[in-house]
Amino acid sequence: MEFSKFVYIYLKPLLTKRNSSNTGFTIVEVLIVVLIIGILSAIVAPAWDAFMTRQRIRTFNSQVLQALQKAQSQAKLKKENVVVNFDNVADPPRVSLDGIEQNLNANGEIKAGMVELVSGVCTDENCTAFTASTNVTFDYSGSVDENSVPFIVTISTPDGGLRRCVIIQTIIGGIRTAEDTNCP
C-alpha cells in the first residue's frame, strides 16, 4: 500500500502529459541568445588570435634557444666543433646542428607565413646594424669565435609587429633571450 501511494504522490506529476503550447522557447528568446553569443564572439576573437600569435612566437623562440643550447652542450661533450645553421629561406624556418635538422615546428602548429627568422652578427656596439649570417660555430669548449658575437637570431611575425630574439652575447657562449624593443 505504501509503495502505490508513493508512486501516486511523487511520480504522477512526472508521468502526466504536459500541454505542448507552453513548452520550449520563443523565437525572440532564441534570437536574443544568438545575438549575445555573436557579440561576445566578436569581442573575444581578436584577443584570442593575438594570444595565439604571441604563443607561436614564444614557442619558436624557445625552440631556437634549445637548439643553440643543445649545440653548445654537444660541442663540450664531444670535444669538437658543432655548427648551427639557420635556414632563413625555408617556410617555416629550420635549424640544423652539424647537418642534422632539428624540429622547430612545435608539433606542426607553425604554418608557412606565420614566422620569420633573421640571423646575423652585430656590427656596432648598440647592435643597430648587423651582418646577415646563417650559421654559428661552437668550439670544443662551447665558446664562439670573437668575430661571431653578439650573434642574434630574431623571430618575428611577418609584419614585424611581435619580435623575440636569442642572443649569443659573449665569446664564452653566454646565451640570453630578449623581446620587442630589446631585439635588434
Short mmCIF file of C-alpha atoms in Angstrom, two decimals:
data_model
loop_
_atom_site.label_atom_id
_atom_site.label_comp_id
_atom_site.label_asym_id
_atom_site.label_seq_id
_atom_site.Cartn_x
_atom_site.Cartn_y
_atom_site.Cartn_z
CA MET A 1 0.00 0.00 0.00
CA GLU A 2 2.77 2.44 0.85
CA PHE A 3 4.51 1.94 -2.49
CA SER A 4 1.42 2.73 -4.57
CA LYS A 5 0.83 5.87 -2.52
CA PHE A 6 4.42 6.93 -3.17
CA VAL A 7 4.02 6.41 -6.92
CA TYR A 8 0.74 8.32 -6.98
CA ILE A 9 2.01 11.33 -5.00
CA TYR A 10 5.55 11.73 -6.35
CA LEU A 11 5.66 10.19 -9.80
CA LYS A 12 2.20 11.08 -11.15
CA PRO A 13 3.19 14.69 -11.95
CA LEU A 14 6.19 13.38 -13.90
CA LEU A 15 4.12 10.92 -15.88
CA THR A 16 1.26 13.24 -16.82
CA LYS A 17 1.26 14.79 -20.27
CA ARG A 18 2.17 18.46 -20.45
CA ASN A 19 0.43 20.98 -22.60
CA SER A 20 2.60 21.44 -25.71
CA SER A 21 1.58 25.07 -26.19
CA ASN A 22 3.70 26.35 -23.27
CA THR A 23 6.91 24.30 -23.65
CA GLY A 24 10.13 25.43 -25.38
CA PHE A 25 11.47 28.88 -26.24
CA THR A 26 10.01 31.64 -28.32
CA ILE A 27 11.77 32.81 -31.47
CA VAL A 28 12.54 36.14 -29.76
CA GLU A 29 14.33 34.39 -26.88
CA VAL A 30 16.40 32.29 -29.29
CA LEU A 31 17.33 35.37 -31.36
CA ILE A 32 18.45 37.26 -28.25
CA VAL A 33 20.69 34.37 -27.17
CA VAL A 34 22.20 34.11 -30.67
CA LEU A 35 22.78 37.87 -30.74
CA ILE A 36 24.55 37.80 -27.34
CA ILE A 37 26.77 34.90 -28.45
CA GLY A 38 27.64 36.77 -31.66
CA ILE A 39 28.59 39.96 -29.80
CA LEU A 40 30.76 38.05 -27.30
CA SER A 41 32.48 36.17 -30.14
CA ALA A 42 33.24 39.43 -31.97
CA ILE A 43 34.87 40.80 -28.80
CA VAL A 44 36.90 37.68 -27.96
CA ALA A 45 38.11 36.60 -31.44
CA PRO A 46 40.79 39.32 -31.99
CA ALA A 47 42.19 38.88 -28.49
CA TRP A 48 42.35 35.10 -28.98
CA ASP A 49 44.15 35.49 -32.31
CA ALA A 50 46.72 37.87 -30.76
CA PHE A 51 47.24 35.45 -27.86
CA MET A 52 47.84 32.52 -30.23
CA THR A 53 50.31 34.55 -32.33
CA ARG A 54 52.26 35.53 -29.19
CA GLN A 55 52.39 31.91 -28.08
CA ARG A 56 53.63 30.75 -31.50
CA ILE A 57 56.46 33.32 -31.50
CA ARG A 58 57.43 32.42 -27.91
CA THR A 59 57.39 28.71 -28.70
CA PHE A 60 59.52 29.16 -31.81
CA ASN A 61 61.97 31.37 -29.89
CA SER A 62 62.19 28.75 -27.16
CA GLN A 63 62.91 26.06 -29.76
CA VAL A 64 65.76 28.18 -31.21
CA LEU A 65 67.20 28.71 -27.72
CA GLN A 66 67.05 24.96 -27.03
CA ALA A 67 68.77 24.17 -30.34
CA LEU A 68 71.63 26.59 -29.53
CA GLN A 69 71.99 25.20 -26.00
CA LYS A 70 71.98 21.64 -27.37
CA ALA A 71 74.70 22.52 -29.89
CA GLN A 72 76.80 24.12 -27.16
CA SER A 73 76.37 21.05 -24.94
CA GLN A 74 77.24 18.68 -27.78
CA ALA A 75 80.40 20.66 -28.56
CA LYS A 76 81.54 20.38 -24.95
CA LEU A 77 80.57 16.72 -24.65
CA LYS A 78 82.16 15.55 -27.91
CA LYS A 79 85.11 17.96 -27.61
CA GLU A 80 84.65 19.03 -31.23
CA ASN A 81 83.15 21.93 -33.19
CA VAL A 82 79.38 21.97 -33.72
CA VAL A 83 77.96 24.19 -36.45
CA VAL A 84 74.42 25.54 -36.07
CA ASN A 85 72.89 26.50 -39.42
CA PHE A 86 69.67 28.52 -39.74
CA ASP A 87 67.67 28.11 -42.94
CA ASN A 88 66.01 31.54 -43.26
CA VAL A 89 64.62 30.73 -46.72
CA ALA A 90 62.51 27.73 -45.65
CA ASP A 91 58.99 28.46 -44.50
CA PRO A 92 58.68 27.85 -41.61
CA PRO A 93 62.41 28.39 -40.91
CA ARG A 94 64.58 25.42 -39.93
CA VAL A 95 67.77 24.86 -37.96
CA SER A 96 70.33 22.10 -38.22
CA LEU A 97 73.17 21.02 -35.93
CA ASP A 98 76.11 19.62 -37.90
CA GLY A 99 73.76 18.85 -40.77
CA ILE A 100 71.12 17.13 -38.63
CA GLU A 101 67.85 19.06 -38.82
CA GLN A 102 66.16 19.99 -35.54
CA ASN A 103 62.40 20.33 -35.41
CA LEU A 104 61.31 23.89 -34.59
CA ASN A 105 57.75 23.40 -35.74
CA ALA A 106 56.12 22.85 -32.32
CA ASN A 107 54.02 19.82 -33.26
CA GLY A 108 53.01 21.30 -36.60
CA GLU A 109 51.40 24.43 -35.17
CA ILE A 110 53.72 26.81 -37.05
CA LYS A 111 52.47 27.01 -40.62
CA ALA A 112 54.03 28.72 -43.64
CA GLY A 113 53.92 32.51 -43.38
CA MET A 114 53.46 32.64 -39.59
CA VAL A 115 57.03 33.46 -38.51
CA GLU A 116 60.17 34.98 -39.95
CA LEU A 117 63.69 34.21 -38.77
CA VAL A 118 66.68 36.51 -39.31
CA SER A 119 70.14 35.69 -38.01
CA GLY A 120 73.40 37.57 -38.04
CA VAL A 121 76.29 39.21 -36.19
CA CYS A 122 76.06 42.74 -34.77
CA THR A 123 78.46 45.19 -36.42
CA ASP A 124 78.25 48.04 -33.90
CA GLU A 125 78.17 48.35 -30.12
CA ASN A 126 74.42 49.07 -29.86
CA CYS A 127 73.57 46.34 -32.36
CA THR A 128 71.57 48.69 -34.55
CA ALA A 129 73.12 47.07 -37.63
CA PHE A 130 74.24 43.54 -38.28
CA THR A 131 75.72 41.37 -40.97
CA ALA A 132 73.49 38.53 -42.06
CA SER A 133 74.90 35.13 -41.19
CA THR A 134 73.10 31.82 -41.27
CA ASN A 135 75.46 29.86 -39.03
CA VAL A 136 77.42 29.98 -35.81
CA THR A 137 80.06 27.52 -34.61
CA PHE A 138 80.59 26.37 -31.04
CA ASP A 139 84.12 25.08 -30.46
CA TYR A 140 85.18 22.17 -28.24
CA SER A 141 84.76 24.29 -25.09
CA GLY A 142 81.31 25.64 -26.02
CA SER A 143 82.76 29.04 -26.94
CA VAL A 144 82.11 31.12 -30.05
CA ASP A 145 84.66 32.88 -32.27
CA GLU A 146 85.11 36.51 -31.19
CA ASN A 147 84.11 37.70 -34.68
CA SER A 148 80.76 35.93 -34.26
CA VAL A 149 79.46 37.75 -31.19
CA PRO A 150 76.99 39.01 -30.46
CA PHE A 151 75.18 36.54 -32.71
CA ILE A 152 71.46 37.34 -32.95
CA VAL A 153 68.57 35.14 -34.04
CA THR A 154 65.38 37.22 -34.31
CA ILE A 155 61.98 35.59 -34.66
CA SER A 156 59.07 37.81 -35.62
CA THR A 157 55.66 37.90 -37.20
CA PRO A 158 55.77 38.61 -40.95
CA ASP A 159 54.72 42.23 -40.34
CA GLY A 160 57.44 42.65 -37.67
CA GLY A 161 54.90 43.60 -35.02
CA LEU A 162 55.96 40.99 -32.48
CA ARG A 163 59.63 40.15 -32.02
CA ARG A 164 61.62 37.79 -29.81
CA CYS A 165 65.29 37.01 -30.11
CA VAL A 166 68.05 34.75 -28.85
CA ILE A 167 71.45 36.37 -28.43
CA ILE A 168 74.81 34.65 -28.04
CA GLN A 169 76.28 37.51 -26.07
CA THR A 170 79.84 36.53 -25.15
CA ILE A 171 82.72 34.58 -26.64
CA ILE A 172 82.37 32.02 -23.84
CA GLY A 173 78.92 31.25 -25.23
CA GLY A 174 76.63 33.14 -22.85
CA ILE A 175 73.12 32.93 -24.33
CA ARG A 176 70.17 35.15 -23.42
CA THR A 177 66.75 36.00 -24.81
CA ALA A 178 65.08 39.36 -25.35
CA GLU A 179 61.84 40.70 -26.74
CA ASP A 180 60.35 43.59 -28.70
CA THR A 181 62.50 46.76 -28.46
CA ASN A 182 65.40 44.87 -26.85
CA CYS A 183 65.79 42.82 -30.04
CA PRO A 184 67.96 44.37 -32.74
#
